[in-house]
Tab-separated table of C-alpha atoms and ligand atoms in Angstrom:
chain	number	residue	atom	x	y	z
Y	1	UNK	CA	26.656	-10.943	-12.523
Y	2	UNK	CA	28.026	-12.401	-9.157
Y	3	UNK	CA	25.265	-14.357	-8.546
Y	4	UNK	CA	24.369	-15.751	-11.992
Y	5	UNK	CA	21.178	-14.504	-14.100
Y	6	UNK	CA	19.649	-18.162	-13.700
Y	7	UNK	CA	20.879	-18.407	-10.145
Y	8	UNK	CA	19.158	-14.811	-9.743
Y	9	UNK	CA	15.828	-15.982	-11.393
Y	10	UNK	CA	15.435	-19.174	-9.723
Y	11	UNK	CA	15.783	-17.468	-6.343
Y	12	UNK	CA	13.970	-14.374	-6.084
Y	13	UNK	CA	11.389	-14.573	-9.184
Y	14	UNK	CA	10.319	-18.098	-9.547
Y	15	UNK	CA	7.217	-19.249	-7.717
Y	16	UNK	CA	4.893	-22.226	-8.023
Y	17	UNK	CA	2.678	-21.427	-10.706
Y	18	UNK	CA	-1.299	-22.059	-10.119
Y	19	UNK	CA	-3.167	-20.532	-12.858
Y	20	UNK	CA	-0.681	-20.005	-15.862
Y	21	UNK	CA	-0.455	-23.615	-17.896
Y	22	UNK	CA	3.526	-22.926	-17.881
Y	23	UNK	CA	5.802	-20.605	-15.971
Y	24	UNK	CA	8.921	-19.489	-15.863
Y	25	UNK	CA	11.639	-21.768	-17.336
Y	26	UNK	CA	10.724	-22.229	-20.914
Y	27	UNK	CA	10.795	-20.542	-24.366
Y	28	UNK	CA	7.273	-19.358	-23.635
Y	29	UNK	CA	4.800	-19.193	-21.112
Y	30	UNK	CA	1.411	-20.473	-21.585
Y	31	UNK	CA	-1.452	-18.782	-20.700
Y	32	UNK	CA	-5.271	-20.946	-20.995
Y	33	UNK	CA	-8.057	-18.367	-21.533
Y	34	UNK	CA	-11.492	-18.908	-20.848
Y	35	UNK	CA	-13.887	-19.235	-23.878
Y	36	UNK	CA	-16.137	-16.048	-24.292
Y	37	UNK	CA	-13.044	-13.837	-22.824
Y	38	UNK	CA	-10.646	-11.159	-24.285
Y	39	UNK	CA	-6.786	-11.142	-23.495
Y	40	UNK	CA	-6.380	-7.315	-22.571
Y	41	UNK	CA	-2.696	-6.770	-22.168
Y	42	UNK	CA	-0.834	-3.354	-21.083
Y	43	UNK	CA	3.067	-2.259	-20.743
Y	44	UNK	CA	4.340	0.090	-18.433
Y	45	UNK	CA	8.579	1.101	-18.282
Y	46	UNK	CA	9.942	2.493	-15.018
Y	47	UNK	CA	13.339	4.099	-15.298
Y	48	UNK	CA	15.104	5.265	-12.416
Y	49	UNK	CA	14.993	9.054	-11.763
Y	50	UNK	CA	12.056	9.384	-13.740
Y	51	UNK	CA	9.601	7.342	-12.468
Y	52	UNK	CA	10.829	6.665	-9.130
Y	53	UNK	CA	13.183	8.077	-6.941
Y	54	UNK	CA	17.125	6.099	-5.827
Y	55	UNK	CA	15.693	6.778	-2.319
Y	56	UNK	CA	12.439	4.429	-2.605
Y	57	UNK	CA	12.989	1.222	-0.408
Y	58	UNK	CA	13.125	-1.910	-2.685
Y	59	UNK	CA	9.689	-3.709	-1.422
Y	60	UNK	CA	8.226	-0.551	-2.287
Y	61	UNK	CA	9.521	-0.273	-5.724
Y	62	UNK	CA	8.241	-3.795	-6.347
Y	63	UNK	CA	4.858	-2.989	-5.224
Y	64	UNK	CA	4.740	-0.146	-7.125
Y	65	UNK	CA	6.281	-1.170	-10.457
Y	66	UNK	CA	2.959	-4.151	-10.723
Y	67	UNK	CA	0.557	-1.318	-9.312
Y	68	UNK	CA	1.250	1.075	-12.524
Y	69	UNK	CA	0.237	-2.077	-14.837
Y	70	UNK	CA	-2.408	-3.483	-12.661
Y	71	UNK	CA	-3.958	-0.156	-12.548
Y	72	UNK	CA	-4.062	-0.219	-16.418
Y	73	UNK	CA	-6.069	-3.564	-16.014
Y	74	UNK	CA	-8.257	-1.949	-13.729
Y	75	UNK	CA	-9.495	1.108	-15.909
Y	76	UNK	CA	-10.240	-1.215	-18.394
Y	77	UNK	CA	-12.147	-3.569	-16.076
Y	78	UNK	CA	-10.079	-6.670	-16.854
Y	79	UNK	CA	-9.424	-9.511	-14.499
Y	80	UNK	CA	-5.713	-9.809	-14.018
Y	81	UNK	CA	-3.975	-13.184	-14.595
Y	82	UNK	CA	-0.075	-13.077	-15.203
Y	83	UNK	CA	2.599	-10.481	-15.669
Y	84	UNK	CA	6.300	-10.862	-16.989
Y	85	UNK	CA	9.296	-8.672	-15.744
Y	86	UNK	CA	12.065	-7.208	-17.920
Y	87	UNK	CA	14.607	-5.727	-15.462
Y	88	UNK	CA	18.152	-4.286	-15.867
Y	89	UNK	CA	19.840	-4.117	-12.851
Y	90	UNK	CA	23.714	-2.449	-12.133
Y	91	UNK	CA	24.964	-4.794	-10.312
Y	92	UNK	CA	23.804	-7.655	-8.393
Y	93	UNK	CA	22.472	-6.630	-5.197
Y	94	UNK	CA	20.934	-9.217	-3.061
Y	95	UNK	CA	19.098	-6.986	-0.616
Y	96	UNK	CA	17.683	-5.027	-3.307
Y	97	UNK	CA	16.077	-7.830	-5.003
Y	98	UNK	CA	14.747	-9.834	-1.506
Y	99	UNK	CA	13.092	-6.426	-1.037
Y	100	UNK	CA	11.978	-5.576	-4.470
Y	101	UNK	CA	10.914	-8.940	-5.093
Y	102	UNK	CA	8.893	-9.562	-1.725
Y	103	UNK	CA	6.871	-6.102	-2.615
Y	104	UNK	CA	6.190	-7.341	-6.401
Y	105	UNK	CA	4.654	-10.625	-5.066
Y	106	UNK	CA	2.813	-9.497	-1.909
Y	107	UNK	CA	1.130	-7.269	-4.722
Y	108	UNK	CA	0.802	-10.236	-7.453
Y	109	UNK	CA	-0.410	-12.721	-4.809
Y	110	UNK	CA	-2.917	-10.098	-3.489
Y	111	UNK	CA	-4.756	-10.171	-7.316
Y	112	UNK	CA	-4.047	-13.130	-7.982
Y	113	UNK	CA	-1.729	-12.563	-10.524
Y	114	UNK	CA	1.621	-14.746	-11.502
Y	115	UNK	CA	4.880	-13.818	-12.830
Y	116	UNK	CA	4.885	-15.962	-15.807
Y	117	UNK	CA	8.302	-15.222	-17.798
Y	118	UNK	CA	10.898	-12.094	-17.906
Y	119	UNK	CA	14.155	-10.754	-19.535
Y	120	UNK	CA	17.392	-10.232	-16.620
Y	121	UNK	CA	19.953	-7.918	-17.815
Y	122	UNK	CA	22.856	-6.071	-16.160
Y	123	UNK	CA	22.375	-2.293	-17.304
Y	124	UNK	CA	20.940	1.196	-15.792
Y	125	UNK	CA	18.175	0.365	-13.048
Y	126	UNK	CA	15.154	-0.062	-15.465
Y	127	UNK	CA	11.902	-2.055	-14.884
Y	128	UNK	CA	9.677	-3.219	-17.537
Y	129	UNK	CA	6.332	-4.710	-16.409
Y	130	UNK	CA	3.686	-6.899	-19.374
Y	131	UNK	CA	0.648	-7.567	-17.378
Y	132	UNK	CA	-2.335	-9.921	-18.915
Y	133	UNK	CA	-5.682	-10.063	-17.736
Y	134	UNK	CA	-9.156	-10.921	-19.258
Y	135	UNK	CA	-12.382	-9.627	-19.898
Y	136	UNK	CA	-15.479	-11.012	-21.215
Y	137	UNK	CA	-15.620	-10.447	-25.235
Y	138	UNK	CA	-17.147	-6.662	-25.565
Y	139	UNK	CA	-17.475	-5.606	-21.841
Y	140	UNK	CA	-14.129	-3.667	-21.769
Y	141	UNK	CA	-14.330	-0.285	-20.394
Y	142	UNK	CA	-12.853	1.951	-23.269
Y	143	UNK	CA	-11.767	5.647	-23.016
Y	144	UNK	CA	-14.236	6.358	-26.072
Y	145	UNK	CA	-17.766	5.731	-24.293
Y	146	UNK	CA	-18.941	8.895	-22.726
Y	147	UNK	CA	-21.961	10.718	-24.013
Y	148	UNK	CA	-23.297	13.945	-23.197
Y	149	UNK	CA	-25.250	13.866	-20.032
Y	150	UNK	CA	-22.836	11.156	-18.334
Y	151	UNK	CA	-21.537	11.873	-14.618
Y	152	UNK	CA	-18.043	12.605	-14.424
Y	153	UNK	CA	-16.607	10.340	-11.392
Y	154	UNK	CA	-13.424	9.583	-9.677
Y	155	UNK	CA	-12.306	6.811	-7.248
Y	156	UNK	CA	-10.239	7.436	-3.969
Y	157	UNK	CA	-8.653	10.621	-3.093
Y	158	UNK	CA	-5.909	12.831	-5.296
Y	159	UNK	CA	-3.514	14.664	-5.029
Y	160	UNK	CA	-1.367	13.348	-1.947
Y	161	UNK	CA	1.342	11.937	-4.596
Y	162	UNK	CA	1.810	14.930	-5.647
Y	163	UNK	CA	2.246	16.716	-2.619
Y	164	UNK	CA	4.769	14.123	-1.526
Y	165	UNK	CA	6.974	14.819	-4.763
Y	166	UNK	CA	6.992	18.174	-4.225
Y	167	UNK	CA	8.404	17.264	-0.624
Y	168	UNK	CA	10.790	15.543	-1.943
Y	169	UNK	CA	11.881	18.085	-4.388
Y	170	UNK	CA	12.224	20.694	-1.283
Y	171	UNK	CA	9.627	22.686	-2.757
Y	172	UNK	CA	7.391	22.475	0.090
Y	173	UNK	CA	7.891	21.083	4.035
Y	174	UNK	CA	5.713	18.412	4.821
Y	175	UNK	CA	6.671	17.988	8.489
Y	176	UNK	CA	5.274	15.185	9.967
Y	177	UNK	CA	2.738	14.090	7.105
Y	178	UNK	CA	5.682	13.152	5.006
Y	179	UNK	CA	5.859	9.418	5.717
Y	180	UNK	CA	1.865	9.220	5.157
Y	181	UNK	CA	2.466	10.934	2.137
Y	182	UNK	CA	5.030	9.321	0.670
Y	183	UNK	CA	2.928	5.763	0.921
Y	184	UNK	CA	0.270	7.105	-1.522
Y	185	UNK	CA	3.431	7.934	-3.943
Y	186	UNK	CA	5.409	4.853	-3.601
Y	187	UNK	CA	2.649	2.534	-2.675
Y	188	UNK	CA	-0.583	3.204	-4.753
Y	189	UNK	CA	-3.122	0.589	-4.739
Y	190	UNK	CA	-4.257	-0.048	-8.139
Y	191	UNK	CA	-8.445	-0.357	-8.422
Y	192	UNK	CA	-9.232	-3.447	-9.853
Y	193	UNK	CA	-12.163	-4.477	-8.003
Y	194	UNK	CA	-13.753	-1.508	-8.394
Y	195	UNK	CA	-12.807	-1.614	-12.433
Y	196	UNK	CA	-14.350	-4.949	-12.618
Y	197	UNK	CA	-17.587	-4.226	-10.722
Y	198	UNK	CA	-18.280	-0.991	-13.024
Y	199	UNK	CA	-18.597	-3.210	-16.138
Y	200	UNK	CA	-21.916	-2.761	-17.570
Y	201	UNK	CA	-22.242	0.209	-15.458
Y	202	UNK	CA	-19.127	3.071	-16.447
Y	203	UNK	CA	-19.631	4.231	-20.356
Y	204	UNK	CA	-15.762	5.058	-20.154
Y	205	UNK	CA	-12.701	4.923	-17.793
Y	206	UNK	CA	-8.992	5.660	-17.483
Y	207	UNK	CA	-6.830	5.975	-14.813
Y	208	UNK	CA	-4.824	8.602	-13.399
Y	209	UNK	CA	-1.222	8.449	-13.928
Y	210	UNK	CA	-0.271	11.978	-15.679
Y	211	UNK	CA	-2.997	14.229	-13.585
Y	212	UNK	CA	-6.167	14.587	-13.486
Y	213	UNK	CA	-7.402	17.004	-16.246
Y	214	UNK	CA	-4.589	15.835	-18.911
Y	215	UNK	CA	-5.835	11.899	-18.018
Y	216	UNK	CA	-9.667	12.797	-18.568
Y	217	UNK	CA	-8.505	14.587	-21.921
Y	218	UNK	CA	-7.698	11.686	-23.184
Y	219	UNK	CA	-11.511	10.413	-22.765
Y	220	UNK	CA	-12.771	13.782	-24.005
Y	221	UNK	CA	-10.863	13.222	-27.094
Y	222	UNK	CA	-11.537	9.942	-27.446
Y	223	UNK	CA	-15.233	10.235	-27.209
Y	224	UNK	CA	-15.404	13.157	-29.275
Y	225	UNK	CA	-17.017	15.258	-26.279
Y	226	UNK	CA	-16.104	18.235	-23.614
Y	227	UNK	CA	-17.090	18.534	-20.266
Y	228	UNK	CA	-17.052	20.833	-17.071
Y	229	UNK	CA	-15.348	19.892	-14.135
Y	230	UNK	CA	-15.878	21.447	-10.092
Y	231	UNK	CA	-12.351	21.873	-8.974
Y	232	UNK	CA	-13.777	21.927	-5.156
Y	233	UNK	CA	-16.025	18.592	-5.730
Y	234	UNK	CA	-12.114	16.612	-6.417
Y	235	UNK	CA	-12.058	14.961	-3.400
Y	236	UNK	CA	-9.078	15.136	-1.382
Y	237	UNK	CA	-6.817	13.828	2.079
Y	238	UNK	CA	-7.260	16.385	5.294
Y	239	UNK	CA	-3.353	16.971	4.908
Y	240	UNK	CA	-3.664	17.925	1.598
Y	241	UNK	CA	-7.065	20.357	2.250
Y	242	UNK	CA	-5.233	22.025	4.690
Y	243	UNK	CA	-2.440	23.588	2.134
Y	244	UNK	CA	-3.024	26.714	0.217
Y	245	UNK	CA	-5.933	26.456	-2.344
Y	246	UNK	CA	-3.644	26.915	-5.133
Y	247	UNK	CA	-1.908	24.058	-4.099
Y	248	UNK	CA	-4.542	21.729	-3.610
Y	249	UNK	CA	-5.719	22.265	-6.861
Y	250	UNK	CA	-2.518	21.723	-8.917
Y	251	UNK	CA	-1.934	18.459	-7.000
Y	252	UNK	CA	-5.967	16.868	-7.626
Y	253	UNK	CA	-6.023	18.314	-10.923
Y	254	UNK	CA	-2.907	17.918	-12.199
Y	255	UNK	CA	-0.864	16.267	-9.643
Y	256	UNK	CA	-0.205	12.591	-11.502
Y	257	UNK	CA	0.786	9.197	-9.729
Y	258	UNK	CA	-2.254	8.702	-8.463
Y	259	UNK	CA	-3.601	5.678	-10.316
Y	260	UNK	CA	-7.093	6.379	-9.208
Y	261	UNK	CA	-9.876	5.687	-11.996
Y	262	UNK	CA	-11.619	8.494	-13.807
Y	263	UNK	CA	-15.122	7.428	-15.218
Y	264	UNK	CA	-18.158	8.314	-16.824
Y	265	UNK	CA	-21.716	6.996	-16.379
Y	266	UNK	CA	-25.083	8.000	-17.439
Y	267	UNK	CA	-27.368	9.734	-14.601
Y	268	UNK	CA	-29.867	6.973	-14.244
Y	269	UNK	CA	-26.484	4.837	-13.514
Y	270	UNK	CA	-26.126	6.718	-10.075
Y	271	UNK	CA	-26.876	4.127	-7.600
Y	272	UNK	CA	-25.198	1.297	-9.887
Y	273	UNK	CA	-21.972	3.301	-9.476
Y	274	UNK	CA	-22.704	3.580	-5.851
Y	275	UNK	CA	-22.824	0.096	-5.421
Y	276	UNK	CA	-20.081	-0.415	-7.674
Y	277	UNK	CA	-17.577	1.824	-5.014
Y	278	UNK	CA	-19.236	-0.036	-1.703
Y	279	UNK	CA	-18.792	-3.151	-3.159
Y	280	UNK	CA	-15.473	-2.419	-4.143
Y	281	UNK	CA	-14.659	-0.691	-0.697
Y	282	UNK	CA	-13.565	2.591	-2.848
Y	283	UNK	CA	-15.221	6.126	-1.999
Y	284	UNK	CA	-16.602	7.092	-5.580
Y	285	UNK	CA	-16.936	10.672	-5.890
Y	286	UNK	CA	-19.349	12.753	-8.787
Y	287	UNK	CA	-17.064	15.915	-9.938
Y	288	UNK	CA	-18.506	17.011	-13.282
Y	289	UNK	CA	-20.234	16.590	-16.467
Y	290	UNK	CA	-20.126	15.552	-19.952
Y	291	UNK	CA	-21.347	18.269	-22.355
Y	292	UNK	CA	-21.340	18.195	-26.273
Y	293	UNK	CA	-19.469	21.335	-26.877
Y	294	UNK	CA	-15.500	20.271	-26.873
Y	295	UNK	CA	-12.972	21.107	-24.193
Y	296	UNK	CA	-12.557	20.870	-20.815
Y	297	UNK	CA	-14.392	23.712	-18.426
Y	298	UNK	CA	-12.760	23.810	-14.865
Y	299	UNK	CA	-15.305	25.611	-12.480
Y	300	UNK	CA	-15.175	25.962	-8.714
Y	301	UNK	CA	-18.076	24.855	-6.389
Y	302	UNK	CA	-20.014	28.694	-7.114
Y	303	UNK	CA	-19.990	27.800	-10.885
Y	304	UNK	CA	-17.323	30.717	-11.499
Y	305	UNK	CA	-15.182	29.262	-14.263
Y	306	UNK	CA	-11.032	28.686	-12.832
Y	307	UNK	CA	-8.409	30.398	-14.958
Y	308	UNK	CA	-7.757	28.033	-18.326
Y	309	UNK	CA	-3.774	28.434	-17.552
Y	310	UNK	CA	-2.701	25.953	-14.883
Y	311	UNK	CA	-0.410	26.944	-12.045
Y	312	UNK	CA	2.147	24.354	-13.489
Y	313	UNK	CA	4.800	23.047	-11.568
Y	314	UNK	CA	7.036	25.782	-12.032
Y	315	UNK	CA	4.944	28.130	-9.855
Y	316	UNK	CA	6.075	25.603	-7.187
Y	317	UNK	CA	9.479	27.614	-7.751
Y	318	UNK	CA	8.423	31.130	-6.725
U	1	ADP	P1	15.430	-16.852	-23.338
U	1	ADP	O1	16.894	-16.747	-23.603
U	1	ADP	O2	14.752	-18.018	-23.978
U	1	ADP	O3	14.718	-15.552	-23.533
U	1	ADP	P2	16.156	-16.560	-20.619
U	1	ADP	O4	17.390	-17.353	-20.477
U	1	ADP	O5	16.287	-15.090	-20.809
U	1	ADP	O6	15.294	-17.190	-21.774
U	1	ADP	O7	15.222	-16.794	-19.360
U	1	ADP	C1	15.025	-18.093	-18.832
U	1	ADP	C2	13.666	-18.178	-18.211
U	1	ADP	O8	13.603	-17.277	-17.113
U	1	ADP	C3	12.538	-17.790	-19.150
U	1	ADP	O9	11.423	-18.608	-18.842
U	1	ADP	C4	12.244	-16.366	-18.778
U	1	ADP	O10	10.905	-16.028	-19.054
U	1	ADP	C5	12.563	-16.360	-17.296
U	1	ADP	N1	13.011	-15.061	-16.779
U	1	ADP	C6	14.131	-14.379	-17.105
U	1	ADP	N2	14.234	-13.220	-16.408
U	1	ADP	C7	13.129	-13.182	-15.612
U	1	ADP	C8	12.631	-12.230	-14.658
U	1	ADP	N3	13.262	-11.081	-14.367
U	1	ADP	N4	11.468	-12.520	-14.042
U	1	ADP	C9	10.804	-13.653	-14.348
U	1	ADP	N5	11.210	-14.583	-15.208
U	1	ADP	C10	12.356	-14.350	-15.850
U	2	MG	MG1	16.207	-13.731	-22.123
């Protein structure tokens, strides 16, 4: 590479290191963690054309590659601490990393969170993110804790990623919401204050990275419980309630990207979970219940139950 790999590391990811024992430069780093905590620890891989688009500015790509890990953090209510970067990179290009690297650390400083370590290699644009965080021993917020009875809940709005893919895709003109929209695609915030101030409150939690429905599945499954679901209680943006029904509800319930947290919490847990979202600054939203019997039951706000068979993505075609 023109520059050099350790050239490259030294200038755009090494910082002064506050909380981590040892940073970059070493075999290792070193981590210290408190006594009484758990090291929860999550990977996320973002390949070019799949996860993110050529066209995404740099700063934005750096924000967005921590935000998919630190929103893994967040649904399982862990504090972050450090992260390490594997990245392959064509070709050195200097004004792709002082933009990709000035979005990955506005993030990192903003949580508190320190690139500790990495892997440089010259290769297809691929960007692998390891972030640590801790969490006191047993309060983790696991995907198998909902019970029959819980709330269903959401955080934020969904949807608006979606939309904005499909806008890019040309299967829909977004006219002048399409720079608006495109922030909550490229830029999502992850919620890790509001995962940290629902421990002892949520019974489960996940966040929303593949949609909406298939996401809470995976807590359905995992908890060995069903539940039914009011498509018109998923709250959503103003731009995206004023598209076509059928749209709005592929892109809240199935839409993806929009690393908001899906939770559960028992009924008497109301105002905890309340609190939780105000303190948090995060609109918290009920949308459904947890039921025994297995499955998922979509409904819309009269109760009438929504066909089974999602308009999937190709119906964006037609
Ligand atoms: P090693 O050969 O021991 O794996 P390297 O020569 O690959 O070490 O890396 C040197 C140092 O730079 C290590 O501390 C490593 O963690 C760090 N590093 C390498 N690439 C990155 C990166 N993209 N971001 C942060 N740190 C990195
Ligand atoms: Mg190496």
């Amino acid at each position: 590479m023109a520059l050099g790999e350790f050239e490259l590391i030294e200038r755009y990811f090494t910082r002064p290191t506050a909380r981590a024992v040892l940073g970059i430069g070493d075999d290792c780093a070193l981590l210290a963690i408190a006594p009484g905590q758990q090291l929860a620890t999550s990977t996320d891989l973002l390949v070019e054309g799949r996860h993110f688009l050529s066209t995404v500015a740099p700063e934005r790509l750096g924000h967005k590659a921590l935000a998919v890990n630190l929103s893994d953090l967040a649904a399982c209510g862990a504090r972050p601490l450090g992260f390490t970067l594997a990245l392959a990179l064509p070709a050195v290009d200097e004004a792709f990393l002082d933009g990709f690297s000035r979005g990955l650390f506005a993030l990192a400083e903003a949580h508190g969170c320190e690139l500790v370590g990495g892997d440089t290699t010259r290769g297809p644009l691929a960007i692998g993110i390891t972030v640590y965080g801790e969490v006191p021993a047993g309060a983790a917020l696991l995907r198998s804790g909902a019970r029959p009875g819980d709330t269903v809940w959401v955080s934020g709005r969904l949807g608006d990623a979606r939309l904005a893919l499909e806008g890019f895709r040309g299967h829909v003109s977004l006219g002048e919401d399409f720079e608006s929209l495109r922030v909550a695609m490229e830029e999502p915030q992850p919620r890790v204050a509001l995962g940290l101030a629902l421990r002892g409150v949520a019974s489960a939690a996940i966040d929303v990275s593949d949609g909406l429905l298939g996401d809470l599945g995976h807590v359905l499954r995992r908890s060995g419980v069903g539940a039914r679901i009011d498509a018109d209680a998923v709250p959503r943006s103003a731009r995206l309630a004023a598209r076509p029904l059928a749209w709005q509800r592929v892109c809240t319930l199935a839409g993806g990207d929009d690393y908001e947290l899906v939770f559960t919490a028992p009924p008497a847990a109301e105002d905890a979970v309340r609190r939780a979202g105000a303190a948090a600054g995060t609109a918290v939203t009920p949308i459904g219940r947890i039921e025994a019997e297995a499955g998922l039951r979509v409904v819309d706000a009269r109760g009438e139950p929504l066909a089974e068979d999602w308009p999937s993505f190709d119906h964006f075609k037609s």
